[in-house]
mmCIF file of C-alpha atoms in Angstrom:
data_model
loop_
_atom_site.group_PDB
_atom_site.id
_atom_site.type_symbol
_atom_site.label_atom_id
_atom_site.label_comp_id
_atom_site.label_asym_id
_atom_site.label_seq_id
_atom_site.Cartn_x
_atom_site.Cartn_y
_atom_site.Cartn_z
ATOM 1 C CA UNK A 1 125.868 5.057 11.349
ATOM 2 C CA UNK A 2 128.454 5.535 8.590
ATOM 3 C CA UNK A 3 131.830 5.905 10.301
ATOM 4 C CA UNK A 4 133.587 5.344 13.585
ATOM 5 C CA UNK A 5 135.406 8.287 15.218
ATOM 6 C CA UNK A 6 137.932 10.094 13.011
ATOM 7 C CA UNK A 7 136.262 8.673 9.920
ATOM 8 C CA UNK A 8 137.470 5.099 10.492
ATOM 9 C CA UNK A 9 135.492 2.342 8.819
ATOM 10 C CA UNK A 10 136.781 -0.517 11.009
ATOM 11 C CA UNK A 11 136.851 -0.707 14.811
ATOM 12 C CA UNK A 12 139.191 -3.289 16.340
ATOM 13 C CA UNK A 13 138.618 -4.595 19.859
ATOM 14 C CA UNK A 14 141.289 -6.597 21.696
ATOM 15 C CA UNK A 15 139.690 -8.566 24.540
ATOM 16 C CA UNK A 16 141.874 -10.092 27.265
ATOM 17 C CA UNK A 17 139.966 -12.691 29.273
ATOM 18 C CA UNK A 18 140.952 -12.906 32.953
ATOM 19 C CA UNK A 19 139.514 -16.139 34.349
ATOM 20 C CA UNK A 20 142.339 -17.455 36.509
ATOM 21 C CA UNK A 21 141.187 -17.927 40.092
ATOM 22 C CA UNK A 22 137.544 -18.070 39.031
ATOM 23 C CA UNK A 23 137.655 -21.540 37.455
ATOM 24 C CA UNK A 24 135.573 -24.145 39.282
ATOM 25 C CA UNK A 25 137.655 -25.880 41.925
ATOM 26 C CA UNK A 26 136.803 -28.269 44.750
ATOM 27 C CA UNK A 27 139.662 -26.628 46.649
ATOM 28 C CA UNK A 28 137.580 -23.426 46.643
ATOM 29 C CA UNK A 29 134.440 -25.194 47.823
ATOM 30 C CA UNK A 30 132.925 -25.405 44.335
ATOM 31 C CA UNK A 31 130.782 -28.359 43.341
ATOM 32 C CA UNK A 32 133.328 -29.680 40.820
ATOM 33 C CA UNK A 33 136.655 -28.954 39.148
ATOM 34 C CA UNK A 34 137.203 -27.229 35.833
ATOM 35 C CA UNK A 35 138.249 -29.832 33.282
ATOM 36 C CA UNK A 36 138.868 -27.906 30.056
ATOM 37 C CA UNK A 37 142.473 -27.118 29.307
ATOM 38 C CA UNK A 38 144.883 -28.260 26.595
ATOM 39 C CA UNK A 39 143.942 -31.772 27.653
ATOM 40 C CA UNK A 40 140.396 -32.628 28.761
ATOM 41 C CA UNK A 41 140.903 -34.784 31.835
ATOM 42 C CA UNK A 42 138.218 -34.507 34.529
ATOM 43 C CA UNK A 43 139.228 -35.073 38.158
ATOM 44 C CA UNK A 44 136.122 -35.863 40.182
ATOM 45 C CA UNK A 45 135.733 -35.719 43.935
ATOM 46 C CA UNK A 46 139.299 -34.600 44.678
ATOM 47 C CA UNK A 47 141.307 -31.392 44.469
ATOM 48 C CA UNK A 48 142.909 -31.042 41.026
ATOM 49 C CA UNK A 49 146.326 -29.556 41.738
ATOM 50 C CA UNK A 50 147.380 -30.024 38.122
ATOM 51 C CA UNK A 51 144.519 -27.859 36.830
ATOM 52 C CA UNK A 52 145.148 -25.221 39.479
ATOM 53 C CA UNK A 53 148.775 -25.039 38.373
ATOM 54 C CA UNK A 54 147.768 -24.639 34.710
ATOM 55 C CA UNK A 55 145.559 -21.667 35.557
ATOM 56 C CA UNK A 56 148.256 -20.090 37.746
ATOM 57 C CA UNK A 57 150.420 -19.649 34.660
ATOM 58 C CA UNK A 58 148.262 -16.819 33.335
ATOM 59 C CA UNK A 59 148.826 -14.213 36.064
ATOM 60 C CA UNK A 60 152.410 -15.329 36.736
ATOM 61 C CA UNK A 61 153.825 -15.381 33.213
ATOM 62 C CA UNK A 62 151.123 -14.716 30.626
ATOM 63 C CA UNK A 63 149.861 -11.331 31.791
ATOM 64 C CA UNK A 64 153.314 -9.661 31.903
ATOM 65 C CA UNK A 65 153.917 -10.628 28.255
ATOM 66 C CA UNK A 66 150.487 -9.482 27.081
ATOM 67 C CA UNK A 67 150.739 -6.290 29.090
ATOM 68 C CA UNK A 68 154.128 -5.476 27.603
ATOM 69 C CA UNK A 69 152.929 -6.110 24.049
ATOM 70 C CA UNK A 70 150.041 -3.686 24.548
ATOM 71 C CA UNK A 71 152.118 -1.135 26.459
ATOM 72 C CA UNK A 72 154.885 -1.021 23.853
ATOM 73 C CA UNK A 73 152.326 -0.165 21.159
ATOM 74 C CA UNK A 74 149.998 1.988 23.311
ATOM 75 C CA UNK A 75 147.040 -0.173 22.360
ATOM 76 C CA UNK A 76 143.915 -0.019 24.560
ATOM 77 C CA UNK A 77 142.105 -3.245 25.373
ATOM 78 C CA UNK A 78 139.135 -4.545 27.327
ATOM 79 C CA UNK A 79 139.798 -7.073 30.062
ATOM 80 C CA UNK A 80 136.850 -9.457 30.395
ATOM 81 C CA UNK A 81 137.367 -10.308 34.053
ATOM 82 C CA UNK A 82 135.668 -12.774 36.359
ATOM 83 C CA UNK A 83 134.816 -11.276 39.732
ATOM 84 C CA UNK A 84 136.481 -13.974 41.823
ATOM 85 C CA UNK A 85 139.614 -13.714 39.682
ATOM 86 C CA UNK A 86 139.822 -9.952 40.236
ATOM 87 C CA UNK A 87 139.152 -10.344 43.958
ATOM 88 C CA UNK A 88 142.266 -12.547 44.087
ATOM 89 C CA UNK A 89 144.297 -10.515 41.589
ATOM 90 C CA UNK A 90 143.458 -6.886 42.375
ATOM 91 C CA UNK A 91 147.000 -5.861 41.407
ATOM 92 C CA UNK A 92 146.409 -7.147 37.863
ATOM 93 C CA UNK A 93 143.234 -5.107 37.479
ATOM 94 C CA UNK A 94 144.949 -2.047 38.909
ATOM 95 C CA UNK A 95 147.848 -2.414 36.464
ATOM 96 C CA UNK A 96 145.369 -2.687 33.592
ATOM 97 C CA UNK A 97 143.448 0.415 34.696
ATOM 98 C CA UNK A 98 146.718 2.329 35.065
ATOM 99 C CA UNK A 99 147.536 1.368 31.465
ATOM 100 C CA UNK A 100 144.208 2.759 30.267
ATOM 101 C CA UNK A 101 142.353 -0.515 29.717
ATOM 102 C CA UNK A 102 138.693 -1.220 30.463
ATOM 103 C CA UNK A 103 137.710 -3.854 33.033
ATOM 104 C CA UNK A 104 134.469 -5.549 31.925
ATOM 105 C CA UNK A 105 132.532 -8.300 33.708
ATOM 106 C CA UNK A 106 132.853 -11.970 32.775
ATOM 107 C CA UNK A 107 130.749 -13.538 35.517
ATOM 108 C CA UNK A 108 131.715 -14.035 39.164
ATOM 109 C CA UNK A 109 132.928 -17.588 38.689
ATOM 110 C CA UNK A 110 134.021 -18.791 35.244
ATOM 111 C CA UNK A 111 130.795 -20.640 34.609
ATOM 112 C CA UNK A 112 127.768 -20.813 32.381
ATOM 113 C CA UNK A 113 124.535 -19.135 33.448
ATOM 114 C CA UNK A 114 122.145 -21.201 31.369
ATOM 115 C CA UNK A 115 120.880 -23.358 34.257
ATOM 116 C CA UNK A 116 120.727 -20.631 36.911
ATOM 117 C CA UNK A 117 117.432 -19.415 38.282
ATOM 118 C CA UNK A 118 116.751 -15.671 38.367
ATOM 119 C CA UNK A 119 117.913 -15.171 41.956
ATOM 120 C CA UNK A 120 121.188 -17.041 41.389
ATOM 121 C CA UNK A 121 121.951 -15.145 38.220
ATOM 122 C CA UNK A 122 121.026 -11.774 39.681
ATOM 123 C CA UNK A 123 123.452 -12.448 42.556
ATOM 124 C CA UNK A 124 126.229 -13.604 40.203
ATOM 125 C CA UNK A 125 125.921 -10.380 38.202
ATOM 126 C CA UNK A 126 125.955 -8.223 41.339
ATOM 127 C CA UNK A 127 128.853 -10.140 42.937
ATOM 128 C CA UNK A 128 130.975 -9.764 39.813
ATOM 129 C CA UNK A 129 130.252 -6.064 39.518
ATOM 130 C CA UNK A 130 130.988 -5.503 43.210
ATOM 131 C CA UNK A 131 134.306 -7.383 43.083
ATOM 132 C CA UNK A 132 135.533 -5.346 40.117
ATOM 133 C CA UNK A 133 134.377 -2.085 41.711
ATOM 134 C CA UNK A 134 136.220 -2.963 44.933
ATOM 135 C CA UNK A 135 139.476 -3.645 43.074
ATOM 136 C CA UNK A 136 139.299 -0.827 40.517
ATOM 137 C CA UNK A 137 137.259 1.867 42.196
ATOM 138 C CA UNK A 138 134.734 1.758 39.366
ATOM 139 C CA UNK A 139 132.044 -0.771 38.448
ATOM 140 C CA UNK A 140 132.141 -2.461 35.030
ATOM 141 C CA UNK A 141 129.803 -1.287 32.270
ATOM 142 C CA UNK A 142 130.269 -4.305 29.979
ATOM 143 C CA UNK A 143 129.251 -7.936 30.443
ATOM 144 C CA UNK A 144 130.086 -11.235 28.738
ATOM 145 C CA UNK A 145 128.868 -14.581 30.075
ATOM 146 C CA UNK A 146 130.951 -17.698 29.563
ATOM 147 C CA UNK A 147 129.343 -19.035 26.366
ATOM 148 C CA UNK A 148 125.921 -20.126 27.581
ATOM 149 C CA UNK A 149 123.690 -17.357 28.893
ATOM 150 C CA UNK A 150 120.278 -17.941 30.407
ATOM 151 C CA UNK A 151 117.177 -16.696 28.561
ATOM 152 C CA UNK A 152 116.973 -13.839 31.078
ATOM 153 C CA UNK A 153 120.630 -12.690 31.220
ATOM 154 C CA UNK A 154 120.180 -9.549 29.135
ATOM 155 C CA UNK A 155 117.011 -8.601 31.011
ATOM 156 C CA UNK A 156 118.853 -8.908 34.324
ATOM 157 C CA UNK A 157 121.722 -6.766 33.061
ATOM 158 C CA UNK A 158 119.264 -4.040 32.116
ATOM 159 C CA UNK A 159 117.437 -4.454 35.420
ATOM 160 C CA UNK A 160 120.764 -3.964 37.199
ATOM 161 C CA UNK A 161 121.171 -0.628 35.443
ATOM 162 C CA UNK A 162 124.961 -0.613 35.452
ATOM 163 C CA UNK A 163 125.638 -2.104 32.045
ATOM 164 C CA UNK A 164 126.093 -0.071 28.883
ATOM 165 C CA UNK A 165 126.543 -3.169 26.722
ATOM 166 C CA UNK A 166 126.900 -6.916 26.652
ATOM 167 C CA UNK A 167 128.868 -9.220 24.361
ATOM 168 C CA UNK A 168 126.554 -12.232 24.648
ATOM 169 C CA UNK A 169 126.203 -12.645 20.882
ATOM 170 C CA UNK A 170 128.259 -14.053 18.027
ATOM 171 C CA UNK A 171 125.959 -13.138 15.182
ATOM 172 C CA UNK A 172 127.426 -10.135 13.345
ATOM 173 C CA UNK A 173 130.483 -8.041 12.491
ATOM 174 C CA UNK A 174 128.937 -4.819 13.774
ATOM 175 C CA UNK A 175 127.203 -3.820 17.017
ATOM 176 C CA UNK A 176 123.453 -3.560 17.231
ATOM 177 C CA UNK A 177 120.836 -2.495 19.749
ATOM 178 C CA UNK A 178 117.960 -4.364 21.335
ATOM 179 C CA UNK A 179 114.959 -2.736 23.039
ATOM 180 C CA UNK A 180 114.849 -2.642 26.801
ATOM 181 C CA UNK A 181 112.880 -1.118 29.669
ATOM 182 C CA UNK A 182 115.370 1.748 29.931
ATOM 183 C CA UNK A 183 115.752 2.306 26.190
ATOM 184 C CA UNK A 184 117.989 0.673 23.566
ATOM 185 C CA UNK A 185 120.725 -1.619 24.887
ATOM 186 C CA UNK A 186 123.949 -2.105 22.898
ATOM 187 C CA UNK A 187 125.196 -5.562 21.948
ATOM 188 C CA UNK A 188 128.815 -5.949 20.800
ATOM 189 C CA UNK A 189 129.132 -9.377 19.153
ATOM 190 C CA UNK A 190 132.161 -11.436 20.180
ATOM 191 C CA UNK A 191 134.006 -14.053 18.118
ATOM 192 C CA UNK A 192 135.345 -17.540 18.719
ATOM 193 C CA UNK A 193 137.287 -17.771 15.446
ATOM 194 C CA UNK A 194 139.604 -14.758 15.852
ATOM 195 C CA UNK A 195 140.417 -16.097 19.279
ATOM 196 C CA UNK A 196 143.431 -17.779 20.858
ATOM 197 C CA UNK A 197 141.140 -20.458 22.316
ATOM 198 C CA UNK A 198 141.685 -22.247 19.007
ATOM 199 C CA UNK A 199 145.110 -23.305 20.282
ATOM 200 C CA UNK A 200 143.207 -25.734 22.533
ATOM 201 C CA UNK A 201 141.363 -28.979 21.855
ATOM 202 C CA UNK A 202 141.942 -29.411 18.125
ATOM 203 C CA UNK A 203 141.005 -25.821 17.419
ATOM 204 C CA UNK A 204 143.373 -25.592 14.467
ATOM 205 C CA UNK A 205 146.073 -23.246 15.827
ATOM 206 C CA UNK A 206 149.496 -24.732 16.595
ATOM 207 C CA UNK A 207 152.076 -22.065 15.825
ATOM 208 C CA UNK A 208 151.942 -18.351 16.643
ATOM 209 C CA UNK A 209 151.658 -17.662 12.921
ATOM 210 C CA UNK A 210 148.434 -19.697 12.735
ATOM 211 C CA UNK A 211 146.808 -17.179 15.050
ATOM 212 C CA UNK A 212 148.287 -14.116 13.384
ATOM 213 C CA UNK A 213 147.555 -15.245 9.806
ATOM 214 C CA UNK A 214 143.925 -15.972 10.636
ATOM 215 C CA UNK A 215 143.329 -12.724 12.524
ATOM 216 C CA UNK A 216 145.107 -10.676 9.866
ATOM 217 C CA UNK A 217 143.000 -12.312 7.133
ATOM 218 C CA UNK A 218 139.848 -11.341 9.055
ATOM 219 C CA UNK A 219 141.176 -7.815 9.574
ATOM 220 C CA UNK A 220 142.057 -7.339 5.904
ATOM 221 C CA UNK A 221 138.640 -8.543 4.718
ATOM 222 C CA UNK A 222 136.702 -6.400 7.168
ATOM 223 C CA UNK A 223 138.863 -3.402 6.335
ATOM 224 C CA UNK A 224 137.946 -3.793 2.661
ATOM 225 C CA UNK A 225 134.249 -4.112 3.519
ATOM 226 C CA UNK A 226 134.409 -1.071 5.785
ATOM 227 C CA UNK A 227 134.844 1.149 2.747
ATOM 228 C CA UNK A 228 131.091 0.648 2.237
ATOM 229 C CA UNK A 229 129.721 0.092 5.762
ATOM 230 C CA UNK A 230 131.148 0.135 9.305
ATOM 231 C CA UNK A 231 132.662 -3.078 10.643
ATOM 232 C CA UNK A 232 134.007 -4.331 13.975
ATOM 233 C CA UNK A 233 136.629 -7.008 14.636
ATOM 234 C CA UNK A 234 136.921 -8.685 18.040
ATOM 235 C CA UNK A 235 140.160 -10.523 18.850
ATOM 236 C CA UNK A 236 139.940 -12.756 21.922
ATOM 237 C CA UNK A 237 142.946 -13.421 24.155
ATOM 238 C CA UNK A 238 143.573 -15.409 27.340
ATOM 239 C CA UNK A 239 146.405 -14.970 29.824
ATOM 240 C CA UNK A 240 147.223 -18.684 29.967
ATOM 241 C CA UNK A 241 146.963 -19.219 26.200
ATOM 242 C CA UNK A 242 148.454 -16.430 24.056
ATOM 243 C CA UNK A 243 150.751 -15.549 26.972
ATOM 244 C CA UNK A 244 152.893 -18.631 26.329
ATOM 245 C CA UNK A 245 156.416 -17.923 24.986
ATOM 246 C CA UNK A 246 155.820 -19.692 21.651
ATOM 247 C CA UNK A 247 152.495 -17.907 21.075
ATOM 248 C CA UNK A 248 152.951 -14.303 22.177
ATOM 249 C CA UNK A 249 154.595 -13.318 18.881
ATOM 250 C CA UNK A 250 151.268 -14.127 17.193
ATOM 251 C CA UNK A 251 149.642 -11.294 19.123
ATOM 252 C CA UNK A 252 152.574 -8.981 18.425
ATOM 253 C CA UNK A 253 152.288 -9.670 14.690
ATOM 254 C CA UNK A 254 148.576 -8.861 14.718
ATOM 255 C CA UNK A 255 149.121 -5.660 16.685
ATOM 256 C CA UNK A 256 151.830 -4.479 14.315
ATOM 257 C CA UNK A 257 149.719 -5.243 11.243
ATOM 258 C CA UNK A 258 146.716 -3.350 12.609
ATOM 259 C CA UNK A 259 148.863 -0.388 13.617
ATOM 260 C CA UNK A 260 150.178 -0.128 10.074
ATOM 261 C CA UNK A 261 146.700 1.067 9.048
ATOM 262 C CA UNK A 262 146.151 4.524 10.558
ATOM 263 C CA UNK A 263 142.570 4.711 9.263
ATOM 264 C CA UNK A 264 141.483 1.995 11.729
ATOM 265 C CA UNK A 265 140.100 2.705 15.196
ATOM 266 C CA UNK A 266 141.516 0.472 17.972
ATOM 267 C CA UNK A 267 139.220 0.943 20.952
ATOM 268 C CA UNK A 268 137.952 -0.441 24.222
ATOM 269 C CA UNK A 269 134.524 -2.011 24.070
ATOM 270 C CA UNK A 270 132.943 0.673 26.239
ATOM 271 C CA UNK A 271 134.239 3.273 23.780
ATOM 272 C CA UNK A 272 132.796 1.306 20.862
ATOM 273 C CA UNK A 273 129.411 1.019 22.583
ATOM 274 C CA UNK A 274 129.289 4.761 23.319
ATOM 275 C CA UNK A 275 130.283 5.535 19.725
ATOM 276 C CA UNK A 276 127.586 3.238 18.358
ATOM 277 C CA UNK A 277 124.935 4.978 20.447
ATOM 278 C CA UNK A 278 126.198 8.374 19.294
ATOM 279 C CA UNK A 279 126.112 7.234 15.666
ATOM 280 C CA UNK A 280 122.445 6.324 16.104
ATOM 281 C CA UNK A 281 121.701 9.686 17.769
ATOM 282 C CA UNK A 282 120.772 7.961 21.029
ATOM 283 C CA UNK A 283 121.080 9.850 24.319
ATOM 284 C CA UNK A 284 124.367 9.626 26.175
ATOM 285 C CA UNK A 285 124.200 6.542 28.412
ATOM 286 C CA UNK A 286 124.648 6.880 32.159
ATOM 287 C CA UNK A 287 124.552 4.173 34.810
ATOM 288 C CA UNK A 288 121.440 4.131 36.935
#
């Protein structure tokens, strides 16, 4: 593959993670509470009302700011959404779909899959897909596990038959395919550096400009490299992180910088996966 659609050398993917309501919580009958936020302070054996309040900020205040930033610039994005979050926030998913965004799967609960057995993981994948389909009227075609997949995650996604791609990799600046029982499966690598999560836990970002300067530096470098070979840049966002009033301008600065380069393709991840398959002359993918 030499170019993205319209001759672009660089594809840019904005990913908005929707995890609020899917974090582990004793109040929801989960085995423990989530303990990772700006401060790491585990609460064991009791309901953690403080943590619940932190996560509530995303849908209440963060999403409207992120949505407006994308709407004002007509930029499409992929929402990596947890199934339980979407079951509780169907209005958010419906707003995103109305704006032209993709809803991809991010697990049912916001949890790692690495220690699940096959039956547990198969159910988690199906439950997430079903929750998104119920809210949006269409099942997700993309998947991204919270950090730690199991050795069988990708096999189970292909067994399911509903997934065009997954983002369970961090190992390149372009997509790639892996063999599977139903033919080649597309992998769209994700990134933890061009990601607002670095505002948390000594990640290095303090001011909005820290985020924008870093992401713009990555964009500029990849744009230069794309003159010789296709490149992809993933920019990770979270409702409760970049949606804060002192941080949202960092996203706006990145959006404006990218939009100043008309030879760049800003796309949803499902669009990127379809384009990658087309560039390799693979058959058009359809859910089974």
